mmCIF file of C-alpha atoms in Angstrom:
data_model
loop_
_atom_site.group_PDB
_atom_site.id
_atom_site.type_symbol
_atom_site.label_atom_id
_atom_site.label_comp_id
_atom_site.label_asym_id
_atom_site.label_seq_id
_atom_site.Cartn_x
_atom_site.Cartn_y
_atom_site.Cartn_z
ATOM 1 C CA MET V 123 26.451 11.113 -24.971
ATOM 2 C CA SER V 124 23.128 12.879 -24.619
ATOM 3 C CA ARG V 125 22.760 16.572 -25.321
ATOM 4 C CA TRP V 126 20.882 16.774 -21.987
ATOM 5 C CA GLU V 127 23.900 17.153 -19.722
ATOM 6 C CA THR V 128 22.378 19.659 -17.281
ATOM 7 C CA PRO V 129 18.890 20.278 -15.900
ATOM 8 C CA ALA V 130 18.865 23.504 -17.919
ATOM 9 C CA ASP V 131 19.252 21.504 -21.149
ATOM 10 C CA ALA V 132 16.285 19.286 -20.288
ATOM 11 C CA LEU V 133 14.194 22.299 -19.276
ATOM 12 C CA ALA V 134 15.030 24.128 -22.503
ATOM 13 C CA ASP V 135 13.652 21.187 -24.456
ATOM 14 C CA MET V 136 10.545 21.069 -22.292
ATOM 15 C CA ASP V 137 10.001 24.813 -22.781
ATOM 16 C CA GLU V 138 10.032 24.214 -26.520
ATOM 17 C CA ALA V 139 7.660 21.253 -26.125
ATOM 18 C CA ILE V 140 5.198 23.469 -24.259
ATOM 19 C CA ARG V 141 5.476 26.130 -26.940
ATOM 20 C CA VAL V 142 4.524 23.512 -29.531
ATOM 21 C CA ARG V 143 1.986 21.605 -27.423
ATOM 22 C CA PRO V 144 0.794 23.652 -24.421
ATOM 23 C CA ASP V 145 -1.429 20.974 -22.927
ATOM 24 C CA ALA V 146 -1.795 19.594 -19.410
ATOM 25 C CA TRP V 147 0.314 16.482 -20.042
ATOM 26 C CA THR V 148 3.326 18.490 -21.266
ATOM 27 C CA HIS V 149 3.157 20.801 -18.244
ATOM 28 C CA VAL V 150 3.159 17.761 -15.951
ATOM 29 C CA VAL V 151 6.244 16.351 -17.688
ATOM 30 C CA ARG V 152 8.073 19.697 -17.356
ATOM 31 C CA GLY V 153 6.969 19.843 -13.733
ATOM 32 C CA HIS V 154 8.718 16.548 -13.066
ATOM 33 C CA VAL V 155 11.890 17.795 -14.752
ATOM 34 C CA ASN V 156 11.751 20.923 -12.573
ATOM 35 C CA LEU V 157 11.192 18.785 -9.491
ATOM 36 C CA ALA V 158 14.163 16.547 -10.308
ATOM 37 C CA ALA V 159 16.297 19.684 -10.775
ATOM 38 C CA GLY V 160 15.291 20.925 -7.328
ATOM 39 C CA HIS V 161 12.993 23.702 -8.610
ATOM 40 C CA ARG V 162 9.976 22.941 -6.429
ATOM 41 C CA GLY V 163 8.293 26.297 -6.989
ATOM 42 C CA ALA V 164 8.520 25.953 -10.755
ATOM 43 C CA ALA V 165 7.308 22.352 -10.544
ATOM 44 C CA LEU V 166 4.309 23.412 -8.480
ATOM 45 C CA ALA V 167 3.514 26.166 -10.993
ATOM 46 C CA ASP V 168 3.594 23.604 -13.822
ATOM 47 C CA PHE V 169 1.265 21.243 -11.990
ATOM 48 C CA ASP V 170 -1.066 24.130 -11.120
ATOM 49 C CA HIS V 171 -1.150 25.169 -14.776
ATOM 50 C CA ALA V 172 -1.832 21.600 -15.876
ATOM 51 C CA LEU V 173 -4.830 21.468 -13.559
ATOM 52 C CA GLU V 174 -6.108 24.802 -14.844
ATOM 53 C CA LEU V 175 -6.052 23.258 -18.310
ATOM 54 C CA ASP V 176 -7.553 19.941 -17.201
ATOM 55 C CA PRO V 177 -8.904 19.696 -13.625
ATOM 56 C CA GLU V 178 -9.552 15.974 -14.136
ATOM 57 C CA GLN V 179 -5.916 15.130 -14.974
ATOM 58 C CA GLU V 180 -5.199 12.583 -12.250
ATOM 59 C CA TRP V 181 -1.450 12.501 -13.014
ATOM 60 C CA ALA V 182 -1.281 16.267 -12.408
ATOM 61 C CA ARG V 183 -3.189 15.827 -9.133
ATOM 62 C CA ALA V 184 -0.839 13.124 -7.875
ATOM 63 C CA SER V 185 2.198 15.063 -9.082
ATOM 64 C CA ARG V 186 1.166 18.205 -7.232
ATOM 65 C CA ALA V 187 0.527 16.038 -4.172
ATOM 66 C CA GLU V 188 4.130 14.817 -4.387
ATOM 67 C CA VAL V 189 5.381 18.417 -4.135
ATOM 68 C CA TYR V 190 3.049 19.072 -1.216
ATOM 69 C CA ARG V 191 4.359 15.941 0.520
ATOM 70 C CA ILE V 192 7.976 17.017 0.032
ATOM 71 C CA GLU V 193 7.099 20.418 1.509
ATOM 72 C CA GLY V 194 5.352 18.824 4.494
ATOM 73 C CA ARG V 195 1.891 19.953 3.378
ATOM 74 C CA TYR V 196 0.385 16.547 3.991
ATOM 75 C CA GLU V 197 -3.279 17.561 4.228
ATOM 76 C CA ASP V 198 -3.026 19.455 0.918
ATOM 77 C CA ALA V 199 -1.376 16.392 -0.603
ATOM 78 C CA LEU V 200 -4.130 14.119 0.666
ATOM 79 C CA ALA V 201 -6.803 16.412 -0.797
ATOM 80 C CA ASP V 202 -5.212 16.132 -4.249
ATOM 81 C CA LEU V 203 -4.722 12.383 -3.903
ATOM 82 C CA ASP V 204 -8.316 11.876 -2.837
ATOM 83 C CA ARG V 205 -9.408 13.779 -5.955
ATOM 84 C CA ALA V 206 -7.070 11.715 -8.140
ATOM 85 C CA LEU V 207 -8.517 8.514 -6.699
ATOM 86 C CA ALA V 208 -12.053 9.763 -7.222
ATOM 87 C CA ILE V 209 -11.145 10.087 -10.904
ATOM 88 C CA ASP V 210 -9.352 6.718 -11.042
ATOM 89 C CA PRO V 211 -9.830 4.452 -8.005
ATOM 90 C CA GLU V 212 -7.210 2.025 -9.352
ATOM 91 C CA TYR V 213 -4.440 4.618 -9.681
ATOM 92 C CA THR V 214 -1.561 2.741 -8.054
ATOM 93 C CA TRP V 215 0.779 5.714 -7.641
ATOM 94 C CA ALA V 216 -1.927 7.775 -5.904
ATOM 95 C CA HIS V 217 -2.504 4.987 -3.377
ATOM 96 C CA ALA V 218 1.240 4.673 -2.819
ATOM 97 C CA GLU V 219 1.729 8.454 -2.428
ATOM 98 C CA ARG V 220 -1.225 8.565 -0.069
ATOM 99 C CA SER V 221 0.398 5.915 2.112
ATOM 100 C CA ARG V 222 3.581 8.009 2.353
ATOM 101 C CA CYS V 223 1.604 11.068 3.498
ATOM 102 C CA LEU V 224 -0.373 9.052 6.015
ATOM 103 C CA ILE V 225 2.836 7.594 7.466
ATOM 104 C CA ARG V 226 4.081 11.141 8.082
ATOM 105 C CA LEU V 227 0.800 11.921 9.856
ATOM 106 C CA GLU V 228 1.155 8.711 11.902
ATOM 107 C CA ARG V 229 -2.177 7.417 10.593
ATOM 108 C CA TRP V 230 -0.783 3.916 10.449
ATOM 109 C CA ASP V 231 -3.886 1.852 9.716
ATOM 110 C CA GLU V 232 -4.884 4.055 6.786
ATOM 111 C CA ALA V 233 -1.322 4.058 5.474
ATOM 112 C CA LEU V 234 -1.184 0.274 5.548
ATOM 113 C CA ALA V 235 -4.546 0.045 3.802
ATOM 114 C CA ASP V 236 -3.341 2.285 0.948
ATOM 115 C CA MET V 237 -0.068 0.401 0.715
ATOM 116 C CA ALA V 238 -1.946 -2.898 0.548
ATOM 117 C CA ARG V 239 -4.273 -1.536 -2.128
ATOM 118 C CA ALA V 240 -1.318 -0.381 -4.229
ATOM 119 C CA ALA V 241 0.263 -3.813 -3.844
ATOM 120 C CA ASP V 242 -2.962 -5.539 -4.882
ATOM 121 C CA LEU V 243 -3.175 -3.385 -8.013
ATOM 122 C CA ASP V 244 0.415 -3.783 -9.144
ATOM 123 C CA SER V 245 2.237 -6.270 -6.964
ATOM 124 C CA GLU V 246 4.869 -7.566 -9.344
ATOM 125 C CA SER V 247 6.038 -4.633 -11.432
ATOM 126 C CA ARG V 248 9.497 -3.177 -11.046
ATOM 127 C CA TRP V 249 7.990 0.308 -10.936
ATOM 128 C CA HIS V 250 5.805 -0.563 -7.946
ATOM 129 C CA ARG V 251 8.616 -2.180 -5.983
ATOM 130 C CA ALA V 252 10.985 0.704 -6.761
ATOM 131 C CA TYR V 253 8.392 3.209 -5.653
ATOM 132 C CA PHE V 254 8.228 1.642 -2.211
ATOM 133 C CA ALA V 255 11.991 1.952 -1.955
ATOM 134 C CA GLY V 256 11.133 5.646 -1.626
ATOM 135 C CA LEU V 257 9.693 5.020 1.845
ATOM 136 C CA PRO V 258 13.075 4.351 3.489
ATOM 137 C CA LEU V 259 14.588 7.083 1.304
ATOM 138 C CA ASP V 260 12.148 9.540 2.907
ATOM 139 C CA LEU V 261 13.590 8.583 6.282
ATOM 140 C CA GLY V 262 17.222 8.822 5.148
ATOM 141 C CA ARG V 263 17.674 5.038 5.294
ATOM 142 C CA HIS V 264 19.625 4.813 2.064
ATOM 143 C CA ALA V 265 21.094 1.334 2.542
ATOM 144 C CA GLU V 266 17.610 -0.089 3.150
ATOM 145 C CA ALA V 267 16.301 1.749 0.081
ATOM 146 C CA LEU V 268 19.132 0.278 -1.976
ATOM 147 C CA ARG V 269 18.202 -3.247 -0.870
ATOM 148 C CA GLU V 270 14.554 -2.630 -1.793
ATOM 149 C CA VAL V 271 15.335 -1.267 -5.233
ATOM 150 C CA ASP V 272 17.703 -4.171 -5.917
ATOM 151 C CA ARG V 273 14.729 -6.423 -5.209
ATOM 152 C CA ALA V 274 12.727 -4.330 -7.664
ATOM 153 C CA LEU V 275 15.310 -4.831 -10.388
ATOM 154 C CA ALA V 276 15.158 -8.584 -9.797
ATOM 155 C CA ALA V 277 11.394 -8.541 -10.491
ATOM 156 C CA PRO V 278 10.008 -9.175 -14.004
ATOM 157 C CA ASP V 279 10.073 -6.246 -16.438
ATOM 158 C CA GLU V 280 6.393 -6.288 -17.400
ATOM 159 C CA HIS V 281 5.608 -2.732 -18.417
ATOM 160 C CA GLY V 282 8.180 -1.676 -20.996
ATOM 161 C CA PRO V 283 11.423 0.324 -20.828
ATOM 162 C CA GLN V 284 10.309 2.908 -18.262
ATOM 163 C CA ASP V 285 9.655 0.059 -15.830
ATOM 164 C CA SER V 286 13.436 -0.414 -15.858
ATOM 165 C CA ALA V 287 14.400 3.272 -16.079
ATOM 166 C CA TRP V 288 12.548 4.302 -12.923
ATOM 167 C CA PRO V 289 14.145 1.686 -10.605
ATOM 168 C CA HIS V 290 17.617 2.628 -11.847
ATOM 169 C CA ALA V 291 16.833 6.295 -11.152
ATOM 170 C CA VAL V 292 15.683 5.448 -7.610
ATOM 171 C CA ARG V 293 18.779 3.290 -7.123
ATOM 172 C CA ALA V 294 20.940 6.244 -8.184
ATOM 173 C CA TRP V 295 19.333 8.443 -5.549
ATOM 174 C CA ALA V 296 19.943 5.841 -2.832
ATOM 175 C CA LEU V 297 23.586 5.547 -3.922
ATOM 176 C CA HIS V 298 23.911 9.331 -3.881
ATOM 177 C CA GLY V 299 22.714 9.288 -0.259
ATOM 178 C CA LEU V 300 25.487 6.795 0.499
ATOM 179 C CA ALA V 301 28.064 9.084 -1.208
ATOM 180 C CA ARG V 302 28.624 6.468 -3.949
ATOM 181 C CA GLU V 303 28.438 8.999 -6.756
ATOM 182 C CA THR V 304 30.250 7.018 -9.464
ATOM 183 C CA GLU V 305 27.799 4.139 -9.050
ATOM 184 C CA ALA V 306 24.879 6.570 -8.957
ATOM 185 C CA LEU V 307 25.910 8.057 -12.297
ATOM 186 C CA ALA V 308 26.309 4.554 -13.743
ATOM 187 C CA ASP V 309 22.715 3.749 -12.748
ATOM 188 C CA LEU V 310 21.465 6.937 -14.390
ATOM 189 C CA ASP V 311 23.401 6.053 -17.545
ATOM 190 C CA ARG V 312 21.679 2.659 -17.410
ATOM 191 C CA ALA V 313 18.268 4.287 -16.986
ATOM 192 C CA ILE V 314 18.912 6.487 -20.018
ATOM 193 C CA SER V 315 20.171 3.532 -22.070
ATOM 194 C CA VAL V 316 16.896 1.633 -21.572
ATOM 195 C CA ASP V 317 14.614 4.666 -22.033
ATOM 196 C CA ASP V 318 16.104 7.837 -23.504
ATOM 197 C CA SER V 319 12.688 9.542 -23.457
ATOM 198 C CA TYR V 320 12.532 9.626 -19.632
ATOM 199 C CA PRO V 321 13.393 13.229 -18.632
ATOM 200 C CA LEU V 322 13.823 12.543 -14.905
ATOM 201 C CA SER V 323 16.955 10.467 -15.531
ATOM 202 C CA PHE V 324 18.580 13.250 -17.562
ATOM 203 C CA ALA V 325 17.676 15.884 -14.999
ATOM 204 C CA MET V 326 19.058 13.797 -12.115
ATOM 205 C CA ARG V 327 22.276 13.027 -13.999
ATOM 206 C CA GLY V 328 22.742 16.688 -14.845
ATOM 207 C CA TRP V 329 22.224 17.635 -11.206
ATOM 208 C CA LEU V 330 24.745 15.059 -9.951
ATOM 209 C CA LEU V 331 27.320 16.159 -12.516
ATOM 210 C CA TRP V 332 26.765 19.789 -11.563
ATOM 211 C CA GLU V 333 27.173 18.895 -7.873
ATOM 212 C CA ALA V 334 30.433 17.066 -8.628
ATOM 213 C CA VAL V 335 31.843 20.136 -10.386
ATOM 214 C CA ARG V 336 30.611 22.478 -7.642
ATOM 215 C CA LEU V 337 32.211 20.421 -4.870
ATOM 216 C CA ALA V 338 35.476 19.699 -6.716
#
């Protein structure tokens, strides 16, 4: 059993990591833990701080864009994603995030172009396929998202343990939307078993466990 049983446990470790290594990358990691725990304001502050430390950190740009997208600030998200892609034109996640924003703005042709570019860059990885399961998740279509992520898990594992951890985390979120909490927790346990350095899985599991206690 991991010592990270709640989002607070994961955040305490990230606070210590920032004390030891207060660089842009560590702030981005803590931002993602905050985001998984539902602390959007704290996540945004972490991504802002990361960009103050390193304005050319494309991961921080795309991460902040994710928060903006969740908050419905699509033009702000696109500005960050355009900057991220100016830094790295082959940044698959930025193209994929950009497509999600453009779909919300009903700019269909541009969205399809970004989606196609992301597919060209990384068509076979589990991570890529799992990411696109997030499109139906955005629309509350959890059963469709579950089918997509199951396809992702059937794809080759080409990029190391996190390529398996991320799809299991996405699958857990789809199962949570279908009120299949026991299965969702099993997927998060699986994600942690293949990559115990991936903080998002711990934060999500802690949140689901906390929700189960709160609703009991």
